Coordinates of C-alpha atoms (C1' of nucleotides) in Angstrom, one line a residue:
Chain A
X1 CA -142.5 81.4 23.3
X2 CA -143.6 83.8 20.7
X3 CA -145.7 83.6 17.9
X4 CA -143.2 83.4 15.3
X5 CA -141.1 81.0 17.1
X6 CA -143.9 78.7 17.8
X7 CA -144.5 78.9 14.0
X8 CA -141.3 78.4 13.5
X9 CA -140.7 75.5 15.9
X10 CA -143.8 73.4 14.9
X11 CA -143.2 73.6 11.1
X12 CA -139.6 72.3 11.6
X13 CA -141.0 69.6 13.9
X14 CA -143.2 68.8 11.3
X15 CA -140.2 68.3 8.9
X16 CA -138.2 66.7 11.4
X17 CA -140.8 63.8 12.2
X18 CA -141.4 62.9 9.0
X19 CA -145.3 64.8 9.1
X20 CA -144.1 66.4 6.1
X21 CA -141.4 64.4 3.7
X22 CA -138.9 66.0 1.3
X23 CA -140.7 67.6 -1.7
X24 CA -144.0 67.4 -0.3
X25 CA -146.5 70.3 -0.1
X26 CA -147.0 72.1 3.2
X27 CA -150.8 73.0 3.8
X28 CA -151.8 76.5 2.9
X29 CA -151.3 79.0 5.2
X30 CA -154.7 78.8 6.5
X31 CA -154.9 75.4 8.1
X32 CA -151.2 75.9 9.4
X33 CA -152.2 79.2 10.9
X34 CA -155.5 77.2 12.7
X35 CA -153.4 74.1 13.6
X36 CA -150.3 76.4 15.0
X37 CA -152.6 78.7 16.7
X38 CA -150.9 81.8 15.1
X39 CA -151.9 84.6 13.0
X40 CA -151.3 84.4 8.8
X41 CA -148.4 86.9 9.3
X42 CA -146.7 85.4 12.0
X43 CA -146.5 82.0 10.0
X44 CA -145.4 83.7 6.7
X45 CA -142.4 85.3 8.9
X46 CA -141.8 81.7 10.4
X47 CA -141.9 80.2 6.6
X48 CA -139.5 83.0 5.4
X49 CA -137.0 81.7 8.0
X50 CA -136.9 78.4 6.9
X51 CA -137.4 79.2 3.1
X52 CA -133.8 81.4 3.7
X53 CA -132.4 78.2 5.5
X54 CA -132.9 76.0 2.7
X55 CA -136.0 74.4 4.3
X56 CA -138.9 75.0 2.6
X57 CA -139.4 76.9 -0.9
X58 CA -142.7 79.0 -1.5
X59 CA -144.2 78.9 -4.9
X60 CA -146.5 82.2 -5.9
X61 CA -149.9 80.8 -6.5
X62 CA -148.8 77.1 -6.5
X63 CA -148.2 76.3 -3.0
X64 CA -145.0 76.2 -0.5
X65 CA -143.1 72.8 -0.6
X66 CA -140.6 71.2 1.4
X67 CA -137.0 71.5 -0.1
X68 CA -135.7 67.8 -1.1
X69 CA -133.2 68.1 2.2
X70 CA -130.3 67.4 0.8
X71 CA -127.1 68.5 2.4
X72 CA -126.3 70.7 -0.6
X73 CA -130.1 72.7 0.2
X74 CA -128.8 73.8 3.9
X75 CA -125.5 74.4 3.0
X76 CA -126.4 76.6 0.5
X77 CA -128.1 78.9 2.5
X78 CA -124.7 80.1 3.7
X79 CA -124.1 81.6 0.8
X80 CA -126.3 84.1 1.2
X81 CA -124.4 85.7 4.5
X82 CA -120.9 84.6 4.0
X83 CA -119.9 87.2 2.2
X84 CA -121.2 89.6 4.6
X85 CA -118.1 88.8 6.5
X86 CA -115.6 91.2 7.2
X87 CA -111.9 90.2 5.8
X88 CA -110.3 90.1 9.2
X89 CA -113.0 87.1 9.8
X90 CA -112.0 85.4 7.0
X91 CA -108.7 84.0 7.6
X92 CA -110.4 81.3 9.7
X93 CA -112.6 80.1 6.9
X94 CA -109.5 79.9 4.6
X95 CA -107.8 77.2 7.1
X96 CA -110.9 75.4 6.6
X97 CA -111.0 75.4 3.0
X98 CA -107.5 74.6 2.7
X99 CA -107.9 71.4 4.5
X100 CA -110.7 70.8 2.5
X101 CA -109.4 71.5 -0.8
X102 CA -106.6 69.1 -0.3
X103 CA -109.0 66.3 0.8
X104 CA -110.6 66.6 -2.1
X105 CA -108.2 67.1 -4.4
X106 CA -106.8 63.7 -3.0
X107 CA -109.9 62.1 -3.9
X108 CA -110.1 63.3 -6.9
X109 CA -106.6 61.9 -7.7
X110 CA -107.7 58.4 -6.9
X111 CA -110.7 58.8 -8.2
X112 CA -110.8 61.0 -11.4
X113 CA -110.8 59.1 -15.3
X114 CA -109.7 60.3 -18.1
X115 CA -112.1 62.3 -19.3
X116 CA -112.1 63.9 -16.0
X117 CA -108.6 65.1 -16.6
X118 CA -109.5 66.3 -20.1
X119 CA -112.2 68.6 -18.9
X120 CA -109.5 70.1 -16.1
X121 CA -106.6 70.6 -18.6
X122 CA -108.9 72.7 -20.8
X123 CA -110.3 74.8 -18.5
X124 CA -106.5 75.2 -17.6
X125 CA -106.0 76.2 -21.3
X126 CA -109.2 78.5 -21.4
X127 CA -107.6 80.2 -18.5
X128 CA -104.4 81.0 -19.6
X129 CA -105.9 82.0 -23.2
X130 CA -108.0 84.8 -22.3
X131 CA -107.7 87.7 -20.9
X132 CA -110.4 89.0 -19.4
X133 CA -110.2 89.1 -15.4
X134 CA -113.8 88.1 -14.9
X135 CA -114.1 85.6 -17.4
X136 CA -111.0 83.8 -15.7
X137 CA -112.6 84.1 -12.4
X138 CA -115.1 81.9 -13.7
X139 CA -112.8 79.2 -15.1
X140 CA -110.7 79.2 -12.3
X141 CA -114.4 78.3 -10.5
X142 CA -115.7 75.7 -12.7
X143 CA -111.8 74.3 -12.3
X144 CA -112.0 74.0 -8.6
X145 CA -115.7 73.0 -9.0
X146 CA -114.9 69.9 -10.8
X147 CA -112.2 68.9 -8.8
X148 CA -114.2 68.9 -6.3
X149 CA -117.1 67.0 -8.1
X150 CA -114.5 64.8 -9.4
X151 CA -114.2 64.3 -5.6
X152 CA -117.9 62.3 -5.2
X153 CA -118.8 64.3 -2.1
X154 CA -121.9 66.6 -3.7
X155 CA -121.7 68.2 0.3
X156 CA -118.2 69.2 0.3
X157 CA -118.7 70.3 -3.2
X158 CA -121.7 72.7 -2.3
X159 CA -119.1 73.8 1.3
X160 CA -116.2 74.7 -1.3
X161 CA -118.3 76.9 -3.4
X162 CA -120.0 78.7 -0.7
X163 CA -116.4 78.9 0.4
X164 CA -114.6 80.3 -3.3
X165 CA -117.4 82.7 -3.6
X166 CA -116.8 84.9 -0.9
X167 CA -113.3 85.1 -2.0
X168 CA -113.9 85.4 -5.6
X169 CA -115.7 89.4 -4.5
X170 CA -112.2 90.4 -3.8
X171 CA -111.3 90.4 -7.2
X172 CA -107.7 90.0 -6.8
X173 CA -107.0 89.7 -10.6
X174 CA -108.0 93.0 -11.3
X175 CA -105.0 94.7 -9.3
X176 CA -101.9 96.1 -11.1
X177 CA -100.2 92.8 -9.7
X178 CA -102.7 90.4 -11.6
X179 CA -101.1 89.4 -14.5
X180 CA -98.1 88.3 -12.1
X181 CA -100.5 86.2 -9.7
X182 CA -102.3 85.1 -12.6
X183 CA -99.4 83.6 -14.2
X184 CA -98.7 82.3 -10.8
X185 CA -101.9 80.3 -10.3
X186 CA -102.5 79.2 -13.9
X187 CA -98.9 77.3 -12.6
X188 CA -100.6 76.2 -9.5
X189 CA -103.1 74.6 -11.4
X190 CA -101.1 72.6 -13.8
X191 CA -99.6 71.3 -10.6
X192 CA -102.3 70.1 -9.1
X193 CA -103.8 68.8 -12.5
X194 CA -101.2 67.0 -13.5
X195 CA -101.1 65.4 -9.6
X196 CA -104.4 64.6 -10.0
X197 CA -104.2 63.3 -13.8
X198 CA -100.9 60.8 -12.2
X199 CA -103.4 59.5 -9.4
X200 CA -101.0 60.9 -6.8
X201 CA -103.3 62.1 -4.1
X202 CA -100.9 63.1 -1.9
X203 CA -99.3 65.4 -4.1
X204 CA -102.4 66.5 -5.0
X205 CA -103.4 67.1 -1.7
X206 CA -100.1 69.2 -1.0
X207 CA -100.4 71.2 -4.9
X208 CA -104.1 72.4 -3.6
X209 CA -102.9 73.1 -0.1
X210 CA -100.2 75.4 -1.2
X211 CA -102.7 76.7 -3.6
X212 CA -105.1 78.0 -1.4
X213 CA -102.5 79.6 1.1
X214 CA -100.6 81.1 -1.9
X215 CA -104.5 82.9 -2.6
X216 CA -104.9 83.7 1.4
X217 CA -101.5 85.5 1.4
X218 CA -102.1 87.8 -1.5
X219 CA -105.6 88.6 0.0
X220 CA -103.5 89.7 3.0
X221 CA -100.8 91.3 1.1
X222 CA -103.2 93.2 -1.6
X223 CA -105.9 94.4 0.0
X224 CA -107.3 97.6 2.3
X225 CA -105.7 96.8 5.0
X226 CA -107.7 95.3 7.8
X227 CA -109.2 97.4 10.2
X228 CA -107.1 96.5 13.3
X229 CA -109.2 98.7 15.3
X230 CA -111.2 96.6 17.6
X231 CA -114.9 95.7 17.4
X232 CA -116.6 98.2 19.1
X233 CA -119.2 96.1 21.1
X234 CA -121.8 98.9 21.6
X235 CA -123.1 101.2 20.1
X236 CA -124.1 103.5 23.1
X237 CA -122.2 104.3 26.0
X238 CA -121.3 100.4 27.4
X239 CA -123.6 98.6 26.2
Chain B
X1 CA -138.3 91.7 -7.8
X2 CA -141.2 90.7 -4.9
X3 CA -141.3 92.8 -2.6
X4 CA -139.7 91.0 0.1
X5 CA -136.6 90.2 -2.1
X6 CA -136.5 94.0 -2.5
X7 CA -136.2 94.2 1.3
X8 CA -133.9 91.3 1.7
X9 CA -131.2 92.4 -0.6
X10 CA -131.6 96.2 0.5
X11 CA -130.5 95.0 3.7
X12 CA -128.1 92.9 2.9
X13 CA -126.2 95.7 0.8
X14 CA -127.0 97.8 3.7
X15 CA -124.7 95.5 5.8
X16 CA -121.9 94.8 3.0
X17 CA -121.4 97.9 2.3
X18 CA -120.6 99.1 5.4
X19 CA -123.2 101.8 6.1
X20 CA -124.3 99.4 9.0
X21 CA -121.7 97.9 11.1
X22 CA -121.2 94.8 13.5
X23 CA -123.0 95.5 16.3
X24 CA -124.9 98.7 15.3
X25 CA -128.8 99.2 15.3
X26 CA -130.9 99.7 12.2
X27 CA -132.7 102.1 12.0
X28 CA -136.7 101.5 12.8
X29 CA -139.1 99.9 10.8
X30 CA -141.4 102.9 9.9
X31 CA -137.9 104.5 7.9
X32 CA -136.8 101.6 6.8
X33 CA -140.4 101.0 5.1
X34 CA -140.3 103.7 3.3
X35 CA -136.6 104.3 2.0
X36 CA -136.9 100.7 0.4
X37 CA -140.6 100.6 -0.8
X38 CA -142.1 98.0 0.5
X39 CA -144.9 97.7 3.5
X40 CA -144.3 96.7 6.8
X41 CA -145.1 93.0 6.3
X42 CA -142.6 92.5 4.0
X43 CA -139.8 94.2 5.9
X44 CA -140.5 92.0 8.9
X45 CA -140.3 88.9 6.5
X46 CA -136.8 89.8 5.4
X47 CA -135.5 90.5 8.5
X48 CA -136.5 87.4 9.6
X49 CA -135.0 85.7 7.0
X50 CA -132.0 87.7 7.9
X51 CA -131.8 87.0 12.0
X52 CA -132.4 83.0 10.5
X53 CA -129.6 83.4 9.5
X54 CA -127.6 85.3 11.8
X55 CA -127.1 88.3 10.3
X56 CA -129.4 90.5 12.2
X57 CA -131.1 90.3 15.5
X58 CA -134.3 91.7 16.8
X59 CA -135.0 92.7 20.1
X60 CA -138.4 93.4 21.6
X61 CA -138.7 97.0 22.4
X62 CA -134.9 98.0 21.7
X63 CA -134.5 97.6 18.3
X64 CA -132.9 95.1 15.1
X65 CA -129.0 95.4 15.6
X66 CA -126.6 93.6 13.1
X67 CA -124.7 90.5 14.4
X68 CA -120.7 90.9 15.1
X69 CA -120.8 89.1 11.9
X70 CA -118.2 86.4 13.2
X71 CA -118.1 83.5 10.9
X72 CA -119.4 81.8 13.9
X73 CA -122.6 83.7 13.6
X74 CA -123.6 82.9 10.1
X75 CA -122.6 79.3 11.0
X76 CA -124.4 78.6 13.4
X77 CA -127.1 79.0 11.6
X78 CA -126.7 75.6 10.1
X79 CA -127.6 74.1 13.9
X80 CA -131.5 74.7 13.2
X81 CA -131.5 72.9 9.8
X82 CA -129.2 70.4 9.9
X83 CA -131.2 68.2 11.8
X84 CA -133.8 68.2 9.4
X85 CA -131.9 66.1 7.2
X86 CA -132.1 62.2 6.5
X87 CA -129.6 60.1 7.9
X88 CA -129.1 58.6 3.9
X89 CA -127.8 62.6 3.5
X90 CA -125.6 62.3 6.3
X91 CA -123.0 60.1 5.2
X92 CA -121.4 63.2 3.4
X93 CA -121.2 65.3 6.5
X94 CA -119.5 62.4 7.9
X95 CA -117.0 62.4 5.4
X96 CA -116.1 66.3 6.1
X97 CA -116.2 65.6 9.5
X98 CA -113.6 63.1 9.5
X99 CA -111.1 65.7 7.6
X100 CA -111.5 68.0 9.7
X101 CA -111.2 66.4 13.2
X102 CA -107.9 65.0 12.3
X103 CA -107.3 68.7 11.4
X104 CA -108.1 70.1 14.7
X105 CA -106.8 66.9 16.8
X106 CA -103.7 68.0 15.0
X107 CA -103.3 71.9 15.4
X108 CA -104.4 70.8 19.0
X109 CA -101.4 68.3 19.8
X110 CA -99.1 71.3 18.6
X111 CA -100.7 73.9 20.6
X112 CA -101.9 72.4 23.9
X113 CA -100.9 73.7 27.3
X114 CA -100.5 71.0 30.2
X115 CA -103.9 72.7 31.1
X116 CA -105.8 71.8 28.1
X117 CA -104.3 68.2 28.7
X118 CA -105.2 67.9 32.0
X119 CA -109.2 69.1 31.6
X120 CA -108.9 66.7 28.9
X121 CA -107.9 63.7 31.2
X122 CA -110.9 65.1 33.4
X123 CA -113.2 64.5 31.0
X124 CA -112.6 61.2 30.0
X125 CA -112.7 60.4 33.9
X126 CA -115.9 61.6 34.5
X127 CA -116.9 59.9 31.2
X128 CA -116.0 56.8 32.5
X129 CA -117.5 57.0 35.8
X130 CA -121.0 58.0 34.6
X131 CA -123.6 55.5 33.8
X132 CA -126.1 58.2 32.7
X133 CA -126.2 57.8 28.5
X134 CA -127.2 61.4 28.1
X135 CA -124.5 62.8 30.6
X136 CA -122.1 61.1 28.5
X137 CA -123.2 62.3 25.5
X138 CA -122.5 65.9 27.4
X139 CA -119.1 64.8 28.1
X140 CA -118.3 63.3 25.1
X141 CA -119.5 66.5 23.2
X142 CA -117.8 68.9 25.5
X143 CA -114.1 66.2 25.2
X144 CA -114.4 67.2 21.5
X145 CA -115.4 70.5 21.9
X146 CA -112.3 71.1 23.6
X147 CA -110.3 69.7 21.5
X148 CA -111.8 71.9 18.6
X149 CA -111.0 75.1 21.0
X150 CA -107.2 74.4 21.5
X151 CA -107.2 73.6 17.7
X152 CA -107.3 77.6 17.5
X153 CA -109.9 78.4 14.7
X154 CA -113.4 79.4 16.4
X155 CA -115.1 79.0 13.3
X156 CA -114.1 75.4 12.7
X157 CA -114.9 74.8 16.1
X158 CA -118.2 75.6 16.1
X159 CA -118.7 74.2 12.0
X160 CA -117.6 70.6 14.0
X161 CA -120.2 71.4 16.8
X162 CA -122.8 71.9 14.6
X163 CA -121.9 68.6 12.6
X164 CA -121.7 66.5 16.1
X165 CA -125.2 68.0 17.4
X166 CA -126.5 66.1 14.4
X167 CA -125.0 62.8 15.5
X168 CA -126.2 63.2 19.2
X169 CA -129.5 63.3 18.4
X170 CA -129.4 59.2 17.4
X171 CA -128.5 58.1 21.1
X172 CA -126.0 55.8 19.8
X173 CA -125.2 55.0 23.8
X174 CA -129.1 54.0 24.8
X175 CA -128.9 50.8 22.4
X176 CA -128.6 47.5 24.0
X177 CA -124.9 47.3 22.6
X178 CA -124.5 51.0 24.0
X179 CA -122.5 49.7 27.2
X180 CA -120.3 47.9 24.5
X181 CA -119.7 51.2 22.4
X182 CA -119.4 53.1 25.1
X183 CA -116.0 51.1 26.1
X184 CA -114.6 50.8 23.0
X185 CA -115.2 55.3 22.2
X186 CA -113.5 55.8 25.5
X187 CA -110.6 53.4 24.1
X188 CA -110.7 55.8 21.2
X189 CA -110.9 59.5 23.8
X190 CA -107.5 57.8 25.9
X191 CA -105.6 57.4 22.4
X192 CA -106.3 60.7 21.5
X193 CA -106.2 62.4 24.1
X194 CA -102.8 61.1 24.5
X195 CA -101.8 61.7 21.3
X196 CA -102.0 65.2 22.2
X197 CA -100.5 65.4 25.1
X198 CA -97.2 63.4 23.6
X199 CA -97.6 66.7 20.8
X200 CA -97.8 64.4 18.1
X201 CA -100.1 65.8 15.1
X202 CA -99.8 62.9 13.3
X203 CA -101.1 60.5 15.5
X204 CA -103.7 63.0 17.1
X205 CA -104.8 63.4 13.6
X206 CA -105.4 59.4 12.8
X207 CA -107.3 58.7 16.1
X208 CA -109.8 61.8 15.6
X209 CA -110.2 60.2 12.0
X210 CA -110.6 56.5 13.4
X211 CA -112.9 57.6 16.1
X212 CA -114.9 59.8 14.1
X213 CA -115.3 56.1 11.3
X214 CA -116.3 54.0 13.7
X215 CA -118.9 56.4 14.9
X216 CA -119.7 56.3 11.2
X217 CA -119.7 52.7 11.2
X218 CA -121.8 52.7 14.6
X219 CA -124.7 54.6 13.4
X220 CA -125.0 52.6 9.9
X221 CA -124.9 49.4 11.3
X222 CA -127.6 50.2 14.2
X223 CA -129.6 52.7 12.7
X224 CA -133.0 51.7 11.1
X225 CA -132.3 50.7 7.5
X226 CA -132.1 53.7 5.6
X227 CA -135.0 53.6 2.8
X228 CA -133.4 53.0 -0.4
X229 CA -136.3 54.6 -2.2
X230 CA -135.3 56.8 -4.8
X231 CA -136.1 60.0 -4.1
X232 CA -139.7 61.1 -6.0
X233 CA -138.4 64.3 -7.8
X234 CA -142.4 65.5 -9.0
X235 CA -144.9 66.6 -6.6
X236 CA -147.3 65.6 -8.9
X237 CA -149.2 62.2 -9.6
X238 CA -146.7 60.2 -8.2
X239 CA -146.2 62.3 -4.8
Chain C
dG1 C1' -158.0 64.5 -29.0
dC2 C1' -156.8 69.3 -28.4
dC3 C1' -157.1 74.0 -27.0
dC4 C1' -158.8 77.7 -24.5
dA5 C1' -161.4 80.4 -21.1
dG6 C1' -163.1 80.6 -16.6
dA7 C1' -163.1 79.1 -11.8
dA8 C1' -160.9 77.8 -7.7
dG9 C1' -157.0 77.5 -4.8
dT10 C1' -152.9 79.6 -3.0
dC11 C1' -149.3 82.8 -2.0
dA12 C1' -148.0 88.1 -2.0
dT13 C1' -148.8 92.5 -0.4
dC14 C1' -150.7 96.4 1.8
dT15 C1' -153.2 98.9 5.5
dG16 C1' -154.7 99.9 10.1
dA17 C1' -154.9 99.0 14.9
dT18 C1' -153.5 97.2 19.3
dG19 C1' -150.3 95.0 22.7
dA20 C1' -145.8 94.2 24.9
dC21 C1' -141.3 95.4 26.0
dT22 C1' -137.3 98.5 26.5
dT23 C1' -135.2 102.8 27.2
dT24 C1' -135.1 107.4 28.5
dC25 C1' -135.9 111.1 31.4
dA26 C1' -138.1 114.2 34.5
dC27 C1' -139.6 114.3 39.2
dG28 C1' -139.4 114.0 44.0
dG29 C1' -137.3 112.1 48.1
dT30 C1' -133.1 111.5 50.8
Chain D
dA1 C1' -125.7 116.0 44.8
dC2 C1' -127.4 111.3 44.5
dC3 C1' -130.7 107.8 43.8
dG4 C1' -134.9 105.4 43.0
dT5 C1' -139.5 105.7 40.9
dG6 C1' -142.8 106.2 37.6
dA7 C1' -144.5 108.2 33.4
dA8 C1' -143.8 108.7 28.5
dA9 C1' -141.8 107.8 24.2
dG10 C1' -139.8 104.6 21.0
dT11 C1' -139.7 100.1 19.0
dC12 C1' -140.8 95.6 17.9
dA13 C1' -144.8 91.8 18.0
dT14 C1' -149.2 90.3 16.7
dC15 C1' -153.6 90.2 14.8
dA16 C1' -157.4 91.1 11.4
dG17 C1' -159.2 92.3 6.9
dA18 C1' -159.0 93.2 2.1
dT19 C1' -157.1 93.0 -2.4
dG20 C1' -153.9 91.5 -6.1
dA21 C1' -151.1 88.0 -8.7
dC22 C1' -150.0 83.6 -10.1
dT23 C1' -150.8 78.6 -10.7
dT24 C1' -153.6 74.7 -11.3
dC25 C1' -157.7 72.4 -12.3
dT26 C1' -162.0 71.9 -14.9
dG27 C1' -165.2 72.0 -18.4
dG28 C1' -166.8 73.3 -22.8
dG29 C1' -166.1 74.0 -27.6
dC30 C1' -163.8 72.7 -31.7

DNA sequence: GCCCAGAAGTCATCTGATGACTTTCACGGT
DNA sequence: ACCGTGAAAGTCATCAGATGACTTCTGGGC
């Protein structure tokens, strides 16, 4: 096993045993390095690892401390890469959100109170008020956000956005089309508001379903068409 | 910007912007250094972070080469982390779980071949002829696993293998009542597995969802007692 | 009691050197 | 001409030391 890993390894097993608990401070790096039996830059590369996964979080002159390990702090970390993805990978997140979407959109239904619905119908009007792109990128977020807080699962909530954010990069509402798709969604979402506002989860459900796969077909439709070329696997001659 | 964020985020724009492709090799350290400014030390920190999380991948004496950047990929990250968490954080991932089962269980009793079917009737055989807790944890995880394959979307597949490597590592089966459980998930495997092989989404979808709760249920009722401690925010005095 | 300066502790970064592993390629044998 | 072998180059892995930056604690002065 190499240094790093070894690093790596026995910190997480530290975490994972209960050595170190949730918000608790590591010891500095030179006890770790003695105890591990690994150099100081060999342990930093192992506490960058799991500071990128959500882990750990170094503080400059303070100390590094364990995250509070959450499912929110690990999920997180995916949005970091996720939107590294190339398009043609992404049609297989989108089945996964739209199943998601709809279960929480159901929950919301049965779960939401008035003031819930308030807070969804105005975003809905911001929406439809302005017209700037980006600024109605980021209602239409904070609108499918709080559905999905509205939902009581703070997990799927963190999934969701990690989710909407790689799609937001596309931009679709800046294309000569958007006004039309824009006019189409701010309907989707008076759909599924008012499902949601009549505690009807399964049309709520269904409204956010159709929703999502009305959003994954204009990504198809609208943008650079995908590569269909296929992956090249190497780089030299057949590798 | 530290340094290492410096690195981090020049590579990551390296890699969405295309100039370095699934599959290709970066170029060495030494150049890499010195286009982005930063010393060696800190590169290697942020490619860490990056191959953490399945972006990148180092190999000794070859070279870094970027990741096919399948949603698998970044993904599977989540395997080294999620783990980590406490079992009071789990209940959430449950909840996803659940929805997305039944989604797979589904898209698998409308796609299955009489193949699928009968390695899934293979399964449950051997599952029921072994006495060994941890081979039937194997089997039980490779049943589902199967299930997730036929359901057609690689990337859920291997989000729900992630979320079930969690569960296996509470050896639900090695109670005293494991015997006792063991009957009643195989039960659950036959109903499913039959409700895919009739083609019937509906029903394929309600026993993945019914086995998945009473797992739930299982590991609640014979787990140690979650602590109900709030959770100490500070560091501080109170840590 | 409050404020501030200094000291101590800790992480951040750079530099240089050495080792380990992989790949490439020239060489010689067949 | 083909193939295996071994040397050499390229690359990542690891260690050690030194310095800087930031936070936290401590004690004195007011």
């Amino acid at each position: 096993m190499s240094a790093v890993e070894k690093a790596f390894h026995g910190l997480r097993h530290m975490i994972g045993t209960g050595r170190l608990g949730p918000g608790e401070r590591i010891p500095p790096e030179g006890e770790l390095c003695e105890e591990l039996g690994v150099s100081r830059g060999s342990l930093r590369e192992a506490v960058r690892m799991l500071a990128a996964l959500g882990v750990i979080e170094p503080r400059h002159g303070s100390g590094t401390y364990v995250s509070q390990l959450r499912p929110e702090d690990v999920i997180g970390s995916l949005s970091l890469t996720l939107e590294l993805l190339p398009l043609s990978g992404l049609l297989e997140v989108y089945e996964i959100r739209r199943v998601l979407e709809a279960h929480v959109a159901a929950q919301a239904a049965a779960r939401c109170t008035p003031e819930n619905i308030r807070t969804l119908f105005s975003l809905i009007d911001a929406m439809e008020a302005t017209s700037d792109p980006a600024e109605a990128s980021e209602l239409d977020h904070r609108f499918h956000a709080e559905i999905a807080r509205v939902g009581g699962n703070p997990t799927l909530a963190t999934l969701l956005a990690v989710f909407r954010a790689r799609s937001r990069k596309y931009q679709v509402f800046t294309l000569p089309e958007g006004p039309e798709l824009r006019r189409k969604s701010d309907d989707d979402h008076r759909v599924l508001a008012t499902a949601i506002a009549d505690h009807d989860p399964v049309a709520a459900a269904g409204a956010a379903q159709a929703h999502v796969a009305q959003t994954e077909r204009w990504l198809r439709a609208f943008m650079p068409p995908v590569e269909e070329v296929e992956r090249v696997e190497a780089p030299g001659s057949a590798d």
